[in-house]
PDB file of C-alpha atoms and ligand atoms in Angstrom:
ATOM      1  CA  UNK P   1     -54.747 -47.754-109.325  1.00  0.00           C
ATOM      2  CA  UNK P   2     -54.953 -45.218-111.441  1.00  0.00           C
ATOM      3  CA  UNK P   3     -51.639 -43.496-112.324  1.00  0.00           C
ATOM      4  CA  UNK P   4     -52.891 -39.892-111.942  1.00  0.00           C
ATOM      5  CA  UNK P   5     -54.144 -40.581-108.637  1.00  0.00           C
ATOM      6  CA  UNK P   6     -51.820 -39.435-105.714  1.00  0.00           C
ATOM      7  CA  UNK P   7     -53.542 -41.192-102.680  1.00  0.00           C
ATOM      8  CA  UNK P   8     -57.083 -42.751-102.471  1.00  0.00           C
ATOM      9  CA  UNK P   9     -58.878 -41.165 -99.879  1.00  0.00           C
ATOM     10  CA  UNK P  10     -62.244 -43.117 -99.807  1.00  0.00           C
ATOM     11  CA  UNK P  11     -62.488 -46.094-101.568  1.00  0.00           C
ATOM     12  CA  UNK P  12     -65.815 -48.511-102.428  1.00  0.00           C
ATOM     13  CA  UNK P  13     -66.186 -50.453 -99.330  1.00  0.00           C
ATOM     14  CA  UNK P  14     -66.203 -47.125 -97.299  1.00  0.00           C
ATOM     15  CA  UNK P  15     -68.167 -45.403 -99.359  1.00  0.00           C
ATOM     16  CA  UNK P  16     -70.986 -48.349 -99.213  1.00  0.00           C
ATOM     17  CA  UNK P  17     -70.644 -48.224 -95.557  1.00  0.00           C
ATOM     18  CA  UNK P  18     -70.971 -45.046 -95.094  1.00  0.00           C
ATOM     19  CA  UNK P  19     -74.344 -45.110 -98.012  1.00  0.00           C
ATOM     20  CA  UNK P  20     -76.149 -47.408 -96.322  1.00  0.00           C
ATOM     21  CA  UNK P  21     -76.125 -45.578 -92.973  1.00  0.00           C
ATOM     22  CA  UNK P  22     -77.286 -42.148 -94.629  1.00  0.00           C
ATOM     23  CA  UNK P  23     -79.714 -43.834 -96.763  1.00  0.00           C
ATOM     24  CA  UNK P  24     -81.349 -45.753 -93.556  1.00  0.00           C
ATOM     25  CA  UNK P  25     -81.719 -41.899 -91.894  1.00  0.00           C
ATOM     26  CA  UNK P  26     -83.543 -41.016 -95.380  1.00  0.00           C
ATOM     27  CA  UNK P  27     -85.590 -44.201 -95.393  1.00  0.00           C
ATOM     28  CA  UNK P  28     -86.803 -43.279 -91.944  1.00  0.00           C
ATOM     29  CA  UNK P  29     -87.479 -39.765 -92.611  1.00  0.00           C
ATOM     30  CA  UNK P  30     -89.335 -39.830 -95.755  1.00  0.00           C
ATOM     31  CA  UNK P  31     -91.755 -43.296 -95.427  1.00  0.00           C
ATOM     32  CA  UNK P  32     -94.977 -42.040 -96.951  1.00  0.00           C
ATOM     33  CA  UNK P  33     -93.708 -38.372 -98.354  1.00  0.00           C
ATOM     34  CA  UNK P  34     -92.976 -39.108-101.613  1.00  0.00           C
ATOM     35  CA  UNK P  35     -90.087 -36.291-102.493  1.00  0.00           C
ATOM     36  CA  UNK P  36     -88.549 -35.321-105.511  1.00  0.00           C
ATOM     37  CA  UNK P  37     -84.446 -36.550-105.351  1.00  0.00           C
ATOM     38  CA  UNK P  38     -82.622 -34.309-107.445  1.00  0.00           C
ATOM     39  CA  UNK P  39     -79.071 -35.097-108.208  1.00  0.00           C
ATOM     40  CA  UNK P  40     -76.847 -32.591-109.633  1.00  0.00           C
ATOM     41  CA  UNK P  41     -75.811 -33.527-112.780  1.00  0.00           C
ATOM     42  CA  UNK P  42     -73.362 -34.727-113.570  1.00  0.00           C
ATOM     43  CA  UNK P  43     -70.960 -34.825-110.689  1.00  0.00           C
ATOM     44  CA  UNK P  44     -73.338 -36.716-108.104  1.00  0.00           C
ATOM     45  CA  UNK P  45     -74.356 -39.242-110.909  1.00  0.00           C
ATOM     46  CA  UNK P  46     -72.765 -41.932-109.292  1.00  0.00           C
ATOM     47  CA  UNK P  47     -72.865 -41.427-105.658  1.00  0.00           C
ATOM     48  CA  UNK P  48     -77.461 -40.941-106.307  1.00  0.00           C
ATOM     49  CA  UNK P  49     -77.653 -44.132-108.271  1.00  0.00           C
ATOM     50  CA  UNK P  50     -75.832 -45.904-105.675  1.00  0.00           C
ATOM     51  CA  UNK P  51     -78.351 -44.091-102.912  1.00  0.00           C
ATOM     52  CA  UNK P  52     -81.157 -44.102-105.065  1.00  0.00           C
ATOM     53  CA  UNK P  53     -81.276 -48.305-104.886  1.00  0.00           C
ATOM     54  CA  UNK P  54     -80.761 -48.118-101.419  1.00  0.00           C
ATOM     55  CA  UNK P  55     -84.155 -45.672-100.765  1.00  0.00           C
ATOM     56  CA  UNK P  56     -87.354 -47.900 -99.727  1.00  0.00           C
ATOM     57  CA  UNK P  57     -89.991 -45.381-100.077  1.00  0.00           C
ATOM     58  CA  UNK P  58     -91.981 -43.725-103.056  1.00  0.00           C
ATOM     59  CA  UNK P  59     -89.840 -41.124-104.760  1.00  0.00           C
ATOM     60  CA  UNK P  60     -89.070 -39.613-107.989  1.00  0.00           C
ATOM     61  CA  UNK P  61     -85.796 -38.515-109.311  1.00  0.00           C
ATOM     62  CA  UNK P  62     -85.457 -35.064-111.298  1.00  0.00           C
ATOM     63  CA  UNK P  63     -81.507 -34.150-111.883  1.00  0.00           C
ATOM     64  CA  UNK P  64     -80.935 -30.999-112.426  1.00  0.00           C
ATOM     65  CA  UNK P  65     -77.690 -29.511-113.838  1.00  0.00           C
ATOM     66  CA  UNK P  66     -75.920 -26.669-112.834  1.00  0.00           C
ATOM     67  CA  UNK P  67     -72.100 -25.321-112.924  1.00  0.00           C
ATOM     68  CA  UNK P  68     -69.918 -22.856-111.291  1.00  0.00           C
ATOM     69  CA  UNK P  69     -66.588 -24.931-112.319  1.00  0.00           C
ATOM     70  CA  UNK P  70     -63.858 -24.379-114.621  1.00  0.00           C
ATOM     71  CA  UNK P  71     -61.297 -26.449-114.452  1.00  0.00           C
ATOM     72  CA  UNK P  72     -59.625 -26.781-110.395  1.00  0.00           C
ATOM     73  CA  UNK P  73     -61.231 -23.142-109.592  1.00  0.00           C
ATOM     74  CA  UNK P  74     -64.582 -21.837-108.834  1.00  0.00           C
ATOM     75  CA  UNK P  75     -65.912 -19.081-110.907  1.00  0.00           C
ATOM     76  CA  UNK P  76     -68.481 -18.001-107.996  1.00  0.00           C
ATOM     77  CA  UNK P  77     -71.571 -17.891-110.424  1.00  0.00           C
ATOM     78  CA  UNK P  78     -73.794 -20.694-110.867  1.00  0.00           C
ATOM     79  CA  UNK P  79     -75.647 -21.250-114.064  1.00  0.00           C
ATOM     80  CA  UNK P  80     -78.812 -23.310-114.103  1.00  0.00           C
ATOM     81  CA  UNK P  81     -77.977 -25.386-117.427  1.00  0.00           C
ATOM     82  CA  UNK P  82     -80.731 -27.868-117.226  1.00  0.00           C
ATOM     83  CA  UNK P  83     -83.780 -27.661-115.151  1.00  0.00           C
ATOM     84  CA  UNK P  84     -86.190 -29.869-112.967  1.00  0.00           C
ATOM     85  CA  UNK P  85     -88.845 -30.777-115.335  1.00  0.00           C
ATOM     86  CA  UNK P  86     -91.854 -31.199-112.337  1.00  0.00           C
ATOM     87  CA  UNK P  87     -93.358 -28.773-110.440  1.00  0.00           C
ATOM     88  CA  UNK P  88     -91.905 -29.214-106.621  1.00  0.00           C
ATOM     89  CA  UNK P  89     -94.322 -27.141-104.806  1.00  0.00           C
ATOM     90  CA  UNK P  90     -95.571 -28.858-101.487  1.00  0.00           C
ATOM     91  CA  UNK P  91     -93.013 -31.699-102.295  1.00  0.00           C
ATOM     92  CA  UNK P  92     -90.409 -32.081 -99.990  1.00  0.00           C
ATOM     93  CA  UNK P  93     -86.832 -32.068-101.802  1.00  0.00           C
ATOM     94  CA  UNK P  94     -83.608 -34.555-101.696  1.00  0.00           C
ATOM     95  CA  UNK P  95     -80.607 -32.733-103.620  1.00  0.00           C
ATOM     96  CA  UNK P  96     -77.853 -35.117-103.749  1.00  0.00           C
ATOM     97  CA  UNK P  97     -74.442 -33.600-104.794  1.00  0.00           C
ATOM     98  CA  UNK P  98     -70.727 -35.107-104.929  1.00  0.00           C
ATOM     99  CA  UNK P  99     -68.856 -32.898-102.891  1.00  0.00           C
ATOM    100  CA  UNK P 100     -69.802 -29.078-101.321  1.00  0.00           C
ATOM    101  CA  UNK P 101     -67.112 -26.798-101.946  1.00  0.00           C
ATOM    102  CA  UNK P 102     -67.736 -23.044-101.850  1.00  0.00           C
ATOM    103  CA  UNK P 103     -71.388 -24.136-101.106  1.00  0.00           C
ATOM    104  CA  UNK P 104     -72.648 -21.711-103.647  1.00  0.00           C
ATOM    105  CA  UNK P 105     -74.223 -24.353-106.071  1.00  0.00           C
ATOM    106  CA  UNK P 106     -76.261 -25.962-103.434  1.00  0.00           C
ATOM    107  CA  UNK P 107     -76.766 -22.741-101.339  1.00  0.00           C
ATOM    108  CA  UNK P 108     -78.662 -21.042-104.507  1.00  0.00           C
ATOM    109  CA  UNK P 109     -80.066 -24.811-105.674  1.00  0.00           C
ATOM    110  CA  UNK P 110     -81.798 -24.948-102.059  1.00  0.00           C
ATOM    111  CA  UNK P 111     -82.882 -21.134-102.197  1.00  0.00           C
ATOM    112  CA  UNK P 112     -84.553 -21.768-105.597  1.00  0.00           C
ATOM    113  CA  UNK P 113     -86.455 -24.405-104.887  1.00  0.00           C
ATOM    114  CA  UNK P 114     -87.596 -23.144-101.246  1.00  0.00           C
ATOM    115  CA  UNK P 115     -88.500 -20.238-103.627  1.00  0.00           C
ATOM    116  CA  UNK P 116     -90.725 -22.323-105.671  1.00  0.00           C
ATOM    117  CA  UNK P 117     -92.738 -23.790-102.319  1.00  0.00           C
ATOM    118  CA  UNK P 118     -90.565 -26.943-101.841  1.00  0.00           C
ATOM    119  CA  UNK P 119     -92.381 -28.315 -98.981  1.00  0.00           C
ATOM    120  CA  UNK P 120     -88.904 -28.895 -97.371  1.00  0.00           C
ATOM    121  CA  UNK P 121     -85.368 -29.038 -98.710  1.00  0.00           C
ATOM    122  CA  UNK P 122     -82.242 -31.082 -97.518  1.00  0.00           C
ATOM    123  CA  UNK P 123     -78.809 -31.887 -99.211  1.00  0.00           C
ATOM    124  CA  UNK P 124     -77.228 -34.903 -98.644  1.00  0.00           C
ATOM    125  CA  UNK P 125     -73.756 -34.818-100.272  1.00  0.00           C
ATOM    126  CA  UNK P 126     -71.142 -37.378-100.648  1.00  0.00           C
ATOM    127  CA  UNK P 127     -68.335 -35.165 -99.404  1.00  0.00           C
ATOM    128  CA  UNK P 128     -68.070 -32.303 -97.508  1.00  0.00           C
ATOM    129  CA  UNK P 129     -65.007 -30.147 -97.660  1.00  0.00           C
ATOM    130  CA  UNK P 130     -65.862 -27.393 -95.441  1.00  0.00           C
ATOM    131  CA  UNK P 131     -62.116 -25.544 -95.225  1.00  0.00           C
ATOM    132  CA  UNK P 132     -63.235 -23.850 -98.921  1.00  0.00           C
ATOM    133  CA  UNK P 133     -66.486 -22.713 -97.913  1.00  0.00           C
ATOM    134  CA  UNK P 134     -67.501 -19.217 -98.815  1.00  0.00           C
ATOM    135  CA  UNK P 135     -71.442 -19.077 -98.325  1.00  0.00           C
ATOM    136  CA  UNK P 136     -73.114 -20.260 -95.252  1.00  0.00           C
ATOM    137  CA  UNK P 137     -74.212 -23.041 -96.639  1.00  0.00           C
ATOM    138  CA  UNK P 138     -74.099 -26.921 -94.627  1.00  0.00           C
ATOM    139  CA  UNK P 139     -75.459 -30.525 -96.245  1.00  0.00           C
ATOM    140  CA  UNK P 140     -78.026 -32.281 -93.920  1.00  0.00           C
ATOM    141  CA  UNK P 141     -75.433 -35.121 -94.257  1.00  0.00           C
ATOM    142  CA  UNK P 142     -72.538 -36.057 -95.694  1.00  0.00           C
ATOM    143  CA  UNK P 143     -70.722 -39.322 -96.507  1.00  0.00           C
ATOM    144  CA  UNK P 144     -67.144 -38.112 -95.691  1.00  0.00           C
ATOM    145  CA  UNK P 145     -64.693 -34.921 -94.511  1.00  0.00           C
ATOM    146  CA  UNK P 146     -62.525 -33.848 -97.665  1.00  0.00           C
ATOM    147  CA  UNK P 147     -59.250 -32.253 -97.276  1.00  0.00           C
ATOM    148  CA  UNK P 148     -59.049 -28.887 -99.249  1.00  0.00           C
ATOM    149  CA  UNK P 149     -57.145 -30.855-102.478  1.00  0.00           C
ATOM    150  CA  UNK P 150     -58.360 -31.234-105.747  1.00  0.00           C
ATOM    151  CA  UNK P 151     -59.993 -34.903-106.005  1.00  0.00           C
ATOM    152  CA  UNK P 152     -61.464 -36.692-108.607  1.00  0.00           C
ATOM    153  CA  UNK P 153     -63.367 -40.539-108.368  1.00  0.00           C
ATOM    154  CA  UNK P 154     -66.822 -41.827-108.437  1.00  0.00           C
ATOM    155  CA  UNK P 155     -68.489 -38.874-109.980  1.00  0.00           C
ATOM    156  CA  UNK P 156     -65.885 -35.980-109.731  1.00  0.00           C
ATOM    157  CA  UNK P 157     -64.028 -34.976-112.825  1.00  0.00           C
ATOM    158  CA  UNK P 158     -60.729 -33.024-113.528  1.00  0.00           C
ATOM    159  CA  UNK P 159     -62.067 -31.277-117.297  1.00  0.00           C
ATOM    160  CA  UNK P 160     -64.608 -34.240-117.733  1.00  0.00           C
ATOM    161  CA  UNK P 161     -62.433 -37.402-116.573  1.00  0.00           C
ATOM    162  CA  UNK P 162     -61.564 -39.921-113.839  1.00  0.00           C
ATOM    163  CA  UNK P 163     -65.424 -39.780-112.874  1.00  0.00           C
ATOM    164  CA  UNK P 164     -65.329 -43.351-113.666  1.00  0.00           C
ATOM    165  CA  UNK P 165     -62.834 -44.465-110.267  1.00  0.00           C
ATOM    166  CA  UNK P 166     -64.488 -46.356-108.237  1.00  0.00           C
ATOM    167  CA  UNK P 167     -63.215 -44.700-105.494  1.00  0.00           C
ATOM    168  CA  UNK P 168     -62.483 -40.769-104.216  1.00  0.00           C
ATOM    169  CA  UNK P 169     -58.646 -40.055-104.751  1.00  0.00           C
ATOM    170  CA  UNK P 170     -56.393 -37.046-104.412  1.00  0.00           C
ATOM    171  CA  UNK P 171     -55.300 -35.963-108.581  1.00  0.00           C
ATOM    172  CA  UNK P 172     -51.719 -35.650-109.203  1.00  0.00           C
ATOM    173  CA  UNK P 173     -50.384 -32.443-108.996  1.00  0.00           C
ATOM    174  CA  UNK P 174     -48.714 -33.083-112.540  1.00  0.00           C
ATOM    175  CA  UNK P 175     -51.923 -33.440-114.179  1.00  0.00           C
ATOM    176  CA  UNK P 176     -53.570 -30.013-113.704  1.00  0.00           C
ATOM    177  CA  UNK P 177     -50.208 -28.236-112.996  1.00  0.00           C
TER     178      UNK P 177
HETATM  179  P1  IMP Z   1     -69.448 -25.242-104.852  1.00  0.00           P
HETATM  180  O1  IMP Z   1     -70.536 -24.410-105.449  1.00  0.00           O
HETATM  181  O2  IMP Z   1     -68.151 -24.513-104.768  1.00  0.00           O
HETATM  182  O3  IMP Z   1     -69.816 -25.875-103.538  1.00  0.00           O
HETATM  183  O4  IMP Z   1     -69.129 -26.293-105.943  1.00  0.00           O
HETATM  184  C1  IMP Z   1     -69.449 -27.576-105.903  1.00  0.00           C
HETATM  185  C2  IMP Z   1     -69.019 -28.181-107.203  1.00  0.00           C
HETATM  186  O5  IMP Z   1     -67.638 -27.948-107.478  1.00  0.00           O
HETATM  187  C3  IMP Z   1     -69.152 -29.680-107.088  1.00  0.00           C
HETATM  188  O6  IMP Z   1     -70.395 -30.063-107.581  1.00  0.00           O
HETATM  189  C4  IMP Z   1     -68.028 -30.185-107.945  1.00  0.00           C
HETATM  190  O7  IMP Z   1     -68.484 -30.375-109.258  1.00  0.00           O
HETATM  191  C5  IMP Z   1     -67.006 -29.090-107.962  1.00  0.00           C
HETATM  192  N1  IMP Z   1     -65.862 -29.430-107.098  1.00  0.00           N
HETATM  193  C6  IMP Z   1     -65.528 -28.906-105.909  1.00  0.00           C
HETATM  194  N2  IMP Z   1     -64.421 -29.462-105.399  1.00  0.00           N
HETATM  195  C7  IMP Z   1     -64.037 -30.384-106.297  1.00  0.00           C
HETATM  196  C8  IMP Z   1     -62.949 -31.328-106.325  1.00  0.00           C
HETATM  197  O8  IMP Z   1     -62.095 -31.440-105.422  1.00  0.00           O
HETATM  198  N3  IMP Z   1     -62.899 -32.130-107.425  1.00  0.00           N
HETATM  199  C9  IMP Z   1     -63.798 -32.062-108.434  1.00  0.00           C
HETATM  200  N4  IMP Z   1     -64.832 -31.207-108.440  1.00  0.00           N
HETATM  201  C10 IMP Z   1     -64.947 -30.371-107.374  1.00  0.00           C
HETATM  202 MG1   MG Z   2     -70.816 -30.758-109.472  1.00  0.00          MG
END
């Protein structure tokens, strides 16, 4: 393990699990609709490749990058730094984020693209840590609870690192402090 890493919380076996169950709901649900998947770049990288291969029917994938983060603290505003390139009216919409904080980022991701005629618009994130939340803002799904401490692992970064664990962990207090 990495020495940075306090506690692993979720680690690659439970993360598969818990990825093959949402993407079955998903494969269900979608059969025949062909929606965009957007990931938010660049946290969810990892955790929509992994449920992108797992998807069965037509898609296409459109990431879209957008920040509200400075290092461990939300700066409330959320900056569109790299747009969907196709148009998603009348397509239904799959954002798939790392972890829901705040919920601002996906709260004004899903607004915007409801705004521009998204047939229909869910979030499936890999976390959920719903003891921070400041908008009224819920995924569709979620792979796992979080516990309001800073964590880093398979797609979430402390300043741009550790997004390469393969597993969710709890970052040293040491490290940021
Ligand atoms: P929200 O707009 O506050 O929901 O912010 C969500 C974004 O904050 C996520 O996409 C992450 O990039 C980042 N974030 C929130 N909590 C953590 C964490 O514990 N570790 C790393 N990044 C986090
Ligand atoms: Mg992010």
């Amino acid at each position: 393990m990495n020495s940075d890493i306090e506690k692993v919380l979720f680690d690659q076996d439970q993360l598969n699990k818990r990825m093959d169950e949402m993407a079955a709901r998903l494969n269900k649900k979608y059969e025949g609709q062909e929606p965009i998947v957007i990931p938010v770049l660049n946290g969810a990288m990892i955790f929509a490749s992994d449920m992108i291969k797992r998807l069965t029917f037509e898609l296409t994938i459109e990431p879209i990058r957008a920040s509200s983060y400075e290092g461990t603290s939300s700066t409330g505003k959320v900056k569109i730094t790299q747009d969907v390139k196709s148009d998603v009216k009348n397509r239904p919409v799959i954002f798939m984020e790392d972890i829901i904080d705040t919920g601002r980022t996906l709260k004004a991701l899903s607004d915007l693209m409801k705004e521009r005629g998204a047939k229909s618009v869910e979030v499936i994130s890999m976390l959920d840590k719903p003891e921070t939340r400041v908008v009224d803002f819920y995924p569709d799904d979620y792979g796992f609870k979080a516990p309001n401490e800073f964590l880093v692992g398979y797609g979430l970064d402390y300043n741009g690192l550790y997004r390469n664990l393969p597993y969710v962990g709890i970052l040293k207090q040491r490290v940021y402090a």
